[in-house]
Short mmCIF file of C-alpha atoms in Angstrom, two decimals:
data_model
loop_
_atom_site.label_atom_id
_atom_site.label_comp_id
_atom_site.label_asym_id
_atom_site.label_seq_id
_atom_site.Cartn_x
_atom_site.Cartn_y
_atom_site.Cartn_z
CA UNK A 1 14.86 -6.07 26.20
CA UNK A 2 11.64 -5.17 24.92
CA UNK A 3 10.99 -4.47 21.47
CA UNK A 4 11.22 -1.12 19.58
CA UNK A 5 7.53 0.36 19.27
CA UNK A 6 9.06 2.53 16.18
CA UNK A 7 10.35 -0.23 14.76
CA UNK A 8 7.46 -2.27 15.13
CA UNK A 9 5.31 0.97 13.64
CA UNK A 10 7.67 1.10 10.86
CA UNK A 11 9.46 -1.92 10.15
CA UNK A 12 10.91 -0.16 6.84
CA UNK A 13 11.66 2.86 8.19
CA UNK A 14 9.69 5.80 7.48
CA UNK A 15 8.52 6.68 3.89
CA UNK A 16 11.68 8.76 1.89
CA UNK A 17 10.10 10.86 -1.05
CA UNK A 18 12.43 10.38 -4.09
CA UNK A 19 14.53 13.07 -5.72
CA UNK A 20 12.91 14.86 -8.63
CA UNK A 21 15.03 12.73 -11.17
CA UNK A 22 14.92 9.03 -9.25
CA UNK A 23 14.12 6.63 -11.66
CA UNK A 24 10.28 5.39 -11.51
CA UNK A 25 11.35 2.23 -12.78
CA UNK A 26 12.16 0.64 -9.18
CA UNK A 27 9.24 1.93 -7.94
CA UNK A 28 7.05 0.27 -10.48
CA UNK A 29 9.01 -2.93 -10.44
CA UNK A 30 8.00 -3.16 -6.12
CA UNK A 31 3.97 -2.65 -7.33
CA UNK A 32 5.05 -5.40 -9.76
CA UNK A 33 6.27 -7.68 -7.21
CA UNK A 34 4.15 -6.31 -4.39
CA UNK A 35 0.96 -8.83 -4.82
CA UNK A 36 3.38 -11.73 -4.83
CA UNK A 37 5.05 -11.14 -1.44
CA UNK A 38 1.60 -10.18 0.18
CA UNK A 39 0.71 -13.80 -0.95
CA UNK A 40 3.26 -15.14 0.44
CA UNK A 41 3.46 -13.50 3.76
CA UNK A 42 0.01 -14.96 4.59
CA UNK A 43 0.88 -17.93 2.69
CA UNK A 44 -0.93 -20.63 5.35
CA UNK A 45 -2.35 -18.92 7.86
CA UNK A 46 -5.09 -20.17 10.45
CA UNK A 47 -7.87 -17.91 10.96
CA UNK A 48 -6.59 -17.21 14.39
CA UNK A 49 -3.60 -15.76 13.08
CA UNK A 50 -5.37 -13.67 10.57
CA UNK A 51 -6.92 -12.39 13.19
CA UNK A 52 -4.19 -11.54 15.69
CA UNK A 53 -2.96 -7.48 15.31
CA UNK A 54 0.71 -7.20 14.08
CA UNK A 55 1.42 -4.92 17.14
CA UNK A 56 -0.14 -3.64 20.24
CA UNK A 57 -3.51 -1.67 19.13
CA UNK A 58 -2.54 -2.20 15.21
CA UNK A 59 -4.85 -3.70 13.00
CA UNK A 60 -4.71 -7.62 12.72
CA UNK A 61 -3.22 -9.38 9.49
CA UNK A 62 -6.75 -9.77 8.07
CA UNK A 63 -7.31 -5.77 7.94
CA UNK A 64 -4.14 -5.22 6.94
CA UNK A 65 -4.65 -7.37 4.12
CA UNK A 66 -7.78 -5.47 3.08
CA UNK A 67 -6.28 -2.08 3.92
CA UNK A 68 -3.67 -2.82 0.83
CA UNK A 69 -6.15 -3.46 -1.73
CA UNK A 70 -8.53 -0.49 -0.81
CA UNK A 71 -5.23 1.70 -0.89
CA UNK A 72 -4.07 0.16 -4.01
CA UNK A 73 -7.72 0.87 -5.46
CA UNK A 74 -7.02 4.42 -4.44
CA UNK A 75 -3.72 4.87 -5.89
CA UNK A 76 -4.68 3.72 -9.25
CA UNK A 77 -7.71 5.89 -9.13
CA UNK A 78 -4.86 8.81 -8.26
CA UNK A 79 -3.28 7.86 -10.78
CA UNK A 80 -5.61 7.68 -13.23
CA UNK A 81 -6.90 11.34 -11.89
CA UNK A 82 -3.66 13.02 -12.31
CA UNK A 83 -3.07 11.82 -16.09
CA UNK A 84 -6.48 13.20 -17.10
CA UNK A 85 -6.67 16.38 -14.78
CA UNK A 86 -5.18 19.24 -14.24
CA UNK A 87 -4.19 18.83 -10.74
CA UNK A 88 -6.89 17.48 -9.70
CA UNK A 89 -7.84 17.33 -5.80
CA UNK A 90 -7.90 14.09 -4.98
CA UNK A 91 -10.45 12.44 -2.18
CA UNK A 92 -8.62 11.05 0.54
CA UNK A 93 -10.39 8.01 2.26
CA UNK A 94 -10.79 7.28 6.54
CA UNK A 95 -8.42 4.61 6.66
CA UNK A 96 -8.98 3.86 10.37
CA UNK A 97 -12.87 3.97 9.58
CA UNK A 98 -12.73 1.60 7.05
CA UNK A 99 -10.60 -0.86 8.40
CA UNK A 100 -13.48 -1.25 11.20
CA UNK A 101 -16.12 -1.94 8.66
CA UNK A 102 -17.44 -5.75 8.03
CA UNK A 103 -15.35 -6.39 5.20
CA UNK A 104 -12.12 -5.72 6.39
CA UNK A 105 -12.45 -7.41 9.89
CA UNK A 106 -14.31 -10.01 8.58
CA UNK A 107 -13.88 -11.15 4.79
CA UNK A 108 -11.76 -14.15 3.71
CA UNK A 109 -8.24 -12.21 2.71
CA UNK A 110 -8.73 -14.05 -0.73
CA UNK A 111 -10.64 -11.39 -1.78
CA UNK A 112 -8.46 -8.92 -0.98
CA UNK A 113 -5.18 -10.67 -2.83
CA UNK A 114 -7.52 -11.28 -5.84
CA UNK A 115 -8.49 -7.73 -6.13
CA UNK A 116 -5.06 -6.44 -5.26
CA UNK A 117 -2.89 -8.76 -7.95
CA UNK A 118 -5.78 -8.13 -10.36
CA UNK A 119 -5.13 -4.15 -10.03
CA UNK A 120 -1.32 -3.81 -10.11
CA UNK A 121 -1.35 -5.68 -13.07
CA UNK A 122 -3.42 -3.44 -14.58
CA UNK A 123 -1.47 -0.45 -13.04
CA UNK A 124 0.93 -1.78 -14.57
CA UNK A 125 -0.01 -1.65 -17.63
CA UNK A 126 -0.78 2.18 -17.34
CA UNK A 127 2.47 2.86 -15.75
CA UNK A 128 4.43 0.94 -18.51
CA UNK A 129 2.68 3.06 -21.17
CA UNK A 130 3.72 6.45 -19.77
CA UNK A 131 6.37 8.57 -21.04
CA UNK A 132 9.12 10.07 -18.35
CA UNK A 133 7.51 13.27 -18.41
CA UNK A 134 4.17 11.82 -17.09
CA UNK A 135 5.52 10.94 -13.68
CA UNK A 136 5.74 14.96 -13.09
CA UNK A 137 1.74 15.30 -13.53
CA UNK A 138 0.04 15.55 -9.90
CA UNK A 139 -2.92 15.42 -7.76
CA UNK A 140 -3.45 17.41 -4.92
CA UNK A 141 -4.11 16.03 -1.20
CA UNK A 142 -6.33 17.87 0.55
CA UNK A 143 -4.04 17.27 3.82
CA UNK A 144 -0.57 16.66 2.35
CA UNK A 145 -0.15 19.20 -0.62
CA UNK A 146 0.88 18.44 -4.19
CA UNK A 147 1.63 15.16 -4.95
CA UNK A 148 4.05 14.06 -8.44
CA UNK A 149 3.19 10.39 -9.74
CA UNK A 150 6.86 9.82 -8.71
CA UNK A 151 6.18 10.12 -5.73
CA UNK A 152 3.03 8.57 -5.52
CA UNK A 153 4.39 5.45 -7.21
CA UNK A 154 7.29 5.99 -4.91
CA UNK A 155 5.13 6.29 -1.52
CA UNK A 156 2.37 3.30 -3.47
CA UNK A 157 5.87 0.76 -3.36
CA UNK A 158 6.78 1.95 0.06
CA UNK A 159 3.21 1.91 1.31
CA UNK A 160 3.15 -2.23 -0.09
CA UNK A 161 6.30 -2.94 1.23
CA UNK A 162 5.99 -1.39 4.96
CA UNK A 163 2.25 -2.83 5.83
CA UNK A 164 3.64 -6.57 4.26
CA UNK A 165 6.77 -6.65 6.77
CA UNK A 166 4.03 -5.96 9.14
CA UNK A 167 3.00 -9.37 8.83
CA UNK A 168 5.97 -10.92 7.95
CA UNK A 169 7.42 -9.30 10.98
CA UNK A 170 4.28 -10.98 13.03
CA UNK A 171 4.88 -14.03 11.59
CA UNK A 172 8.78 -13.84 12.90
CA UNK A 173 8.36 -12.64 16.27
CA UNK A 174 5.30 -15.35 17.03
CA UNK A 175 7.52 -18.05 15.04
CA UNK A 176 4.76 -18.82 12.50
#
């Protein structure tokens, strides 16, 4: 029995946007704990396994690494947009094309998990602060339409989640 290419695509299951009224709060506490578990699911790697892709033709643990901090770096920047704009449209970045460049196939991933604890907790901080009402402000994606906070915080805690059981999934399947 071979395994499920969906599954391996999607190891959470597809992303669910919330329900105008779901509580942020959940959401926020996943970006809370999200630098934490991406520690620990490359928590003593070889270079050889950072390099190996967590699927056929999927990026390899290293760029996955990378991806989450240059999409975290984005998502606070949405963020940060949307409270200070009026729907602002948001830049969306080549995530394919960047996980090619030097940085992402090559760098240490310590970089990456510095830069990505070091920005949710500052999200953080900014997401703490807001009132309910805040979470309705939006951005617009040039692709995927209007976007609430909710569910960008929503999708940001999803997003964390589904590319870390990437490698944790890696790491179970290859017995690491």
């Amino acid at each position: 029995m071979g395994l499920d290419l969906n599954r391996l695509r999607y190891p959470i299951g597809p992303f669910t946007p919330p329900s105008g009224g779901d509580d942020v709060e959940p959401f926020i506490r996943g970006l809370e704990e999200a630098p934490a578990r991406l520690r620990q699911a490359v928590d003593g790697l070889s270079e050889p396994q950072l390099d190996t892709p967590y699927r056929e033709g999927g990026w390899t643990v290293r760029q996955v690494v990378h991806h989450l901090a240059d999409a975290s770096m984005n998502g606070f920047m949405r963020t940060k947009l949307a409270l200070t704009e009026d729907t602002p449209v948001i830049k969306p970045f080549e995530e394919e094309g960047w996980a090619l460049l030097p940085d992402a196939k090559e760098a240490e991933v310590g970089l990456s998990l510095a830069i990505h604890g070091a920005l949710h907790d500052r999200w953080l901080i900014l997401l703490r602060s807001l009132r309910p009402e805040d979470f309705e402000r939006s951005f617009r994606h040039p692709a995927s339409g209007i976007w609430t906070l909710r569910k960008a915080i929503a999708f940001f805690d999803w997003h964390n989640r589904h590319h870390t059981a990437h490698i944790t999934g890696l790491r179970e399947r290859m017995n690491w």
